[in-house]
mmCIF file of C-alpha atoms in Angstrom:
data_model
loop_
_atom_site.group_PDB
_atom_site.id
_atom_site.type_symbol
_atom_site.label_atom_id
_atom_site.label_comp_id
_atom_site.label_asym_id
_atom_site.label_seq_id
_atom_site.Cartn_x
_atom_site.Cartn_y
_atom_site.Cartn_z
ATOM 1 C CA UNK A 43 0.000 0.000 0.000
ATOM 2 C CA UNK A 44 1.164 3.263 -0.989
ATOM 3 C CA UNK A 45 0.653 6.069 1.892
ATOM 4 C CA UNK A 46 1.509 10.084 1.244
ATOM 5 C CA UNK A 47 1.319 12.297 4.551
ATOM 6 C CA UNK A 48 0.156 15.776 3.568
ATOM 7 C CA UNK A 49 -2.208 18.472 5.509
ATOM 8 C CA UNK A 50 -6.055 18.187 5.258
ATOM 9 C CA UNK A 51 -8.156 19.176 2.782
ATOM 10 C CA UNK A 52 -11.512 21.579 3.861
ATOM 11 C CA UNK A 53 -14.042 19.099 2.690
ATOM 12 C CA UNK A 54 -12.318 16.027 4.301
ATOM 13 C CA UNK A 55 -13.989 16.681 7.860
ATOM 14 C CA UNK A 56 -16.520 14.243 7.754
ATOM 15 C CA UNK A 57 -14.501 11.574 6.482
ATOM 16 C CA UNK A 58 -11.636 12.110 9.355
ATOM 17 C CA UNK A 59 -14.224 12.132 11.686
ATOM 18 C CA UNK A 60 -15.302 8.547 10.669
ATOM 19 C CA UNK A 61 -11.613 7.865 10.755
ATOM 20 C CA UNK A 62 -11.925 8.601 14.323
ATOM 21 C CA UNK A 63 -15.324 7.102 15.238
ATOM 22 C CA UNK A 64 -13.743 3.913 13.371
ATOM 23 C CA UNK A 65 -10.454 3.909 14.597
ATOM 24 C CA UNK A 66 -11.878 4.005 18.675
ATOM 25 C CA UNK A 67 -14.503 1.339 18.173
ATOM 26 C CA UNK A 68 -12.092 -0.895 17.223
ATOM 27 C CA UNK A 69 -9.424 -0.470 19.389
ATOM 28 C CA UNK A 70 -10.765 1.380 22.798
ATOM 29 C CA UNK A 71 -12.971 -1.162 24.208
ATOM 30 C CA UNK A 72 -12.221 -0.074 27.744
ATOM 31 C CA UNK A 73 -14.299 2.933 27.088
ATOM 32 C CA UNK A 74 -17.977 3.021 28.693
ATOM 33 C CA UNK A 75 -20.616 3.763 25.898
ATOM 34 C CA UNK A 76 -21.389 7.246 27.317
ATOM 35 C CA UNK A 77 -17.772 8.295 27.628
ATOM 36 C CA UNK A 78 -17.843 7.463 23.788
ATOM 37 C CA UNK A 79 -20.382 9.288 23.212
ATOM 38 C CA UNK A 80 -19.788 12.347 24.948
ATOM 39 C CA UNK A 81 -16.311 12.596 23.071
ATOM 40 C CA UNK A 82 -17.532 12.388 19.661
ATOM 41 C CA UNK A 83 -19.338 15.703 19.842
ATOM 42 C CA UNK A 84 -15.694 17.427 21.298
ATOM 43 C CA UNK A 85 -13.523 16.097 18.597
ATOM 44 C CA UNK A 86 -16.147 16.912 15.923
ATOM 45 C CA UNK A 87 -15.905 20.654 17.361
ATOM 46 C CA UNK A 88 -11.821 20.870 17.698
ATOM 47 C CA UNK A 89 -10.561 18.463 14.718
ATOM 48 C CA UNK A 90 -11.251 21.228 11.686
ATOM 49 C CA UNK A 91 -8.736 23.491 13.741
ATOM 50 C CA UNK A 92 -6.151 21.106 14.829
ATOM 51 C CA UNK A 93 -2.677 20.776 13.529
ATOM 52 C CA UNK A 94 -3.593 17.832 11.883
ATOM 53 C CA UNK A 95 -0.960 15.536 9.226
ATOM 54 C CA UNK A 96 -3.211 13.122 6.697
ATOM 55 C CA UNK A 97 -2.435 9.392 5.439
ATOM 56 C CA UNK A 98 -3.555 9.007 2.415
ATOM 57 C CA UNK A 99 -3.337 5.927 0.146
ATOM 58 C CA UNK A 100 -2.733 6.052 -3.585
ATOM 59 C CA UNK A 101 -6.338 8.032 -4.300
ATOM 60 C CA UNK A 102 -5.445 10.624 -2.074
ATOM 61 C CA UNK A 103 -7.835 9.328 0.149
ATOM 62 C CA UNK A 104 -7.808 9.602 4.000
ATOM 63 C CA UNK A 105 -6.836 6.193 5.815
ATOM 64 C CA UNK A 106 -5.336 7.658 9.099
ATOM 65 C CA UNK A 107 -4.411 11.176 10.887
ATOM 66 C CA UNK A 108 -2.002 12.592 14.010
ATOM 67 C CA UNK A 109 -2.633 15.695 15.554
ATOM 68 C CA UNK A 110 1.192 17.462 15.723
ATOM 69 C CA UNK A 111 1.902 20.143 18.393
ATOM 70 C CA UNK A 112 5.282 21.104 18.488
ATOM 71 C CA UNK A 113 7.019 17.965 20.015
ATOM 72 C CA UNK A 114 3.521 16.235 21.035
ATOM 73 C CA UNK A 115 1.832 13.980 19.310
ATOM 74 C CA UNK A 116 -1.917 14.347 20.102
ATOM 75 C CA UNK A 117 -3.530 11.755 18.390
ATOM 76 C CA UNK A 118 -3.204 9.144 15.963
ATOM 77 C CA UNK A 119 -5.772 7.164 14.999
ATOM 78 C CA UNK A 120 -6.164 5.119 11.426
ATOM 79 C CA UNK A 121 -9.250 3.582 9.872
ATOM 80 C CA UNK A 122 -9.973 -0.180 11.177
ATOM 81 C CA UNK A 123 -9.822 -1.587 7.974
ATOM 82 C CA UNK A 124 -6.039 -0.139 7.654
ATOM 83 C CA UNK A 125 -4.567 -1.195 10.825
ATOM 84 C CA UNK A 126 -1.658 -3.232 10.564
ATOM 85 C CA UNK A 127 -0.437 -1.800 7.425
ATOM 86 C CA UNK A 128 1.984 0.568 7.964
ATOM 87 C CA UNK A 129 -0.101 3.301 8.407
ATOM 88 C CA UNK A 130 0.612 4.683 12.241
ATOM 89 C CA UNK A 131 4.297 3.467 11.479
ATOM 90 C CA UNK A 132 4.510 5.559 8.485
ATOM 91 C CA UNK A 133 2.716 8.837 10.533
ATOM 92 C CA UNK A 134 5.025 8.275 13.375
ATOM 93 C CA UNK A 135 7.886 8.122 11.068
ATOM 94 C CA UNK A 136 6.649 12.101 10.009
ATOM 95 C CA UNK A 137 5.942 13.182 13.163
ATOM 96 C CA UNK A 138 9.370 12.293 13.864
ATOM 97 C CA UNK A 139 10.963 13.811 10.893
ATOM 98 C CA UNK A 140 9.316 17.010 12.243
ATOM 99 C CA UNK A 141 9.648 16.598 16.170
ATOM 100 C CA UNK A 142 13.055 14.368 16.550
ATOM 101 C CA UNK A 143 12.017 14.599 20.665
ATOM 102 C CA UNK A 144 8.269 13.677 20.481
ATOM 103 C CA UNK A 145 6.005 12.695 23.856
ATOM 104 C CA UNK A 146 2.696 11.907 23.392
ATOM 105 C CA UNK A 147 0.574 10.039 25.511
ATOM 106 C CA UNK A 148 -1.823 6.609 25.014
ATOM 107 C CA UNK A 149 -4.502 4.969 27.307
ATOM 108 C CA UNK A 150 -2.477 2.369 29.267
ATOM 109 C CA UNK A 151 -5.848 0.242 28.988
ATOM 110 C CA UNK A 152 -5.060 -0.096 24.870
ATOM 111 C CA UNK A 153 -2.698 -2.626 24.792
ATOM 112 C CA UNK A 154 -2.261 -2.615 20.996
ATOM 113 C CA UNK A 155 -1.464 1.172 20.495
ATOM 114 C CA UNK A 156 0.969 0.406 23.491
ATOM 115 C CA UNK A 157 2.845 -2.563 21.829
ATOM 116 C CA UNK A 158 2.831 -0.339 18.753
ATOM 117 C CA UNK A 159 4.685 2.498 20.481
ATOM 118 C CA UNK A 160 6.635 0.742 22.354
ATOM 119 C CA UNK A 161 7.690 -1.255 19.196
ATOM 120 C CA UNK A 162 8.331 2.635 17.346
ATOM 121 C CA UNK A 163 11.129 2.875 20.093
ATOM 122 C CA UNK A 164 8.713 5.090 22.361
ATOM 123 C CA UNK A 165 9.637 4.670 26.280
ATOM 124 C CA UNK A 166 7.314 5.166 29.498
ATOM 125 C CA UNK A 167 8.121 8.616 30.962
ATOM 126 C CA UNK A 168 5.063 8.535 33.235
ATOM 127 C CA UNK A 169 2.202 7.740 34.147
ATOM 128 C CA UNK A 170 -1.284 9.248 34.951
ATOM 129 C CA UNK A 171 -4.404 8.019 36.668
ATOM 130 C CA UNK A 172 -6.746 9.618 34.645
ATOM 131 C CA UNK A 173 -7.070 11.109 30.891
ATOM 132 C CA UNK A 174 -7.319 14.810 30.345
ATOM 133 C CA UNK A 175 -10.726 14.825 31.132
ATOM 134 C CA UNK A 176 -10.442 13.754 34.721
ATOM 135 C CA UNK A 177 -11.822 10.513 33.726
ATOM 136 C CA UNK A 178 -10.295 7.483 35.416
ATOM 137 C CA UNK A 179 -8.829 6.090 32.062
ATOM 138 C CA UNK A 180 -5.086 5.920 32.408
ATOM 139 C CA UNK A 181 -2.794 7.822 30.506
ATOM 140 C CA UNK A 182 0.826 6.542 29.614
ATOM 141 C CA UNK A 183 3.244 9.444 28.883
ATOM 142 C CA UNK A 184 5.906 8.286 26.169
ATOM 143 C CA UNK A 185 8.506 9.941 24.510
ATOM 144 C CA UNK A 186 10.740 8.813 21.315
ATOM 145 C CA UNK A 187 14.267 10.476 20.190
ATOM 146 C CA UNK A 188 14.854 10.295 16.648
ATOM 147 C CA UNK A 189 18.175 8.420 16.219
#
């Protein structure tokens, strides 16, 4: 699969934002249905403005997206049917190329996205009890020097 990483488009919204709803389905089973549903409506209000870097496959079409911040990585989340593919690696790889010190942070109770750091060469930091939302979801702070 080929994958480009390039900023969003305007009219792309809706289709990230199924990215998203996709993406945390499949992998954040932890989460309690309302949780879910209260952050949907947050990220739908906050995701047009973010700093935001775009997998695309070969169509230019959306398969995955990180949120950049200086040296954090905010989020990365890729479509369910992509997972697995070099997608996230290939994201990571840019944020990387653009923040050789990143940090970002993952929810200790998704064991995948950990292994998948982890396996990126990302290293515990610290450690939180609960997300930014003063849920009680932990939060696993990483960080990753480019080598």
């Amino acid at each position: 699969m080929v994958i480009s990483i390039r900023r969003p488009r305007h009219d792309e919204g809706e289709q990230l934002i199924a990215i998203w709803c996709r993406s945390v389905d499949a992998t954040h089973h932890f989460l309690s249905a309302e949780y879910r549903a209260e952050l949907e409506p947050l990220v739908r209000s906050f995701l047009p403005e973010a700093p935001l870097w775009v997998a695309v496959n070969a169509h230019d079409e959306p398969v995955g997206f990180m949120i950049l911040s200086g040296q954090h990585m905010d989020a990365l989340f890729v479509d369910a049917d992509r997972r697995g593919r070099g997608v996230g690696r290939i994201l990571v790889e840019h944020a990387l190329s653009q923040a050789p010190e990143l940090t970002t942070n993952v929810n200790e109770q998704n064991e995948q996205a950990v292994g998948f750091y982890k396996k990126m060469g990302f290293k515990v930091t610290g450690r939180t009890e609960i997300d930014d939302r003063g849920k009680p979801y932990p939060l696993l702070n990483l960080a990753c020097r480019k080598e």
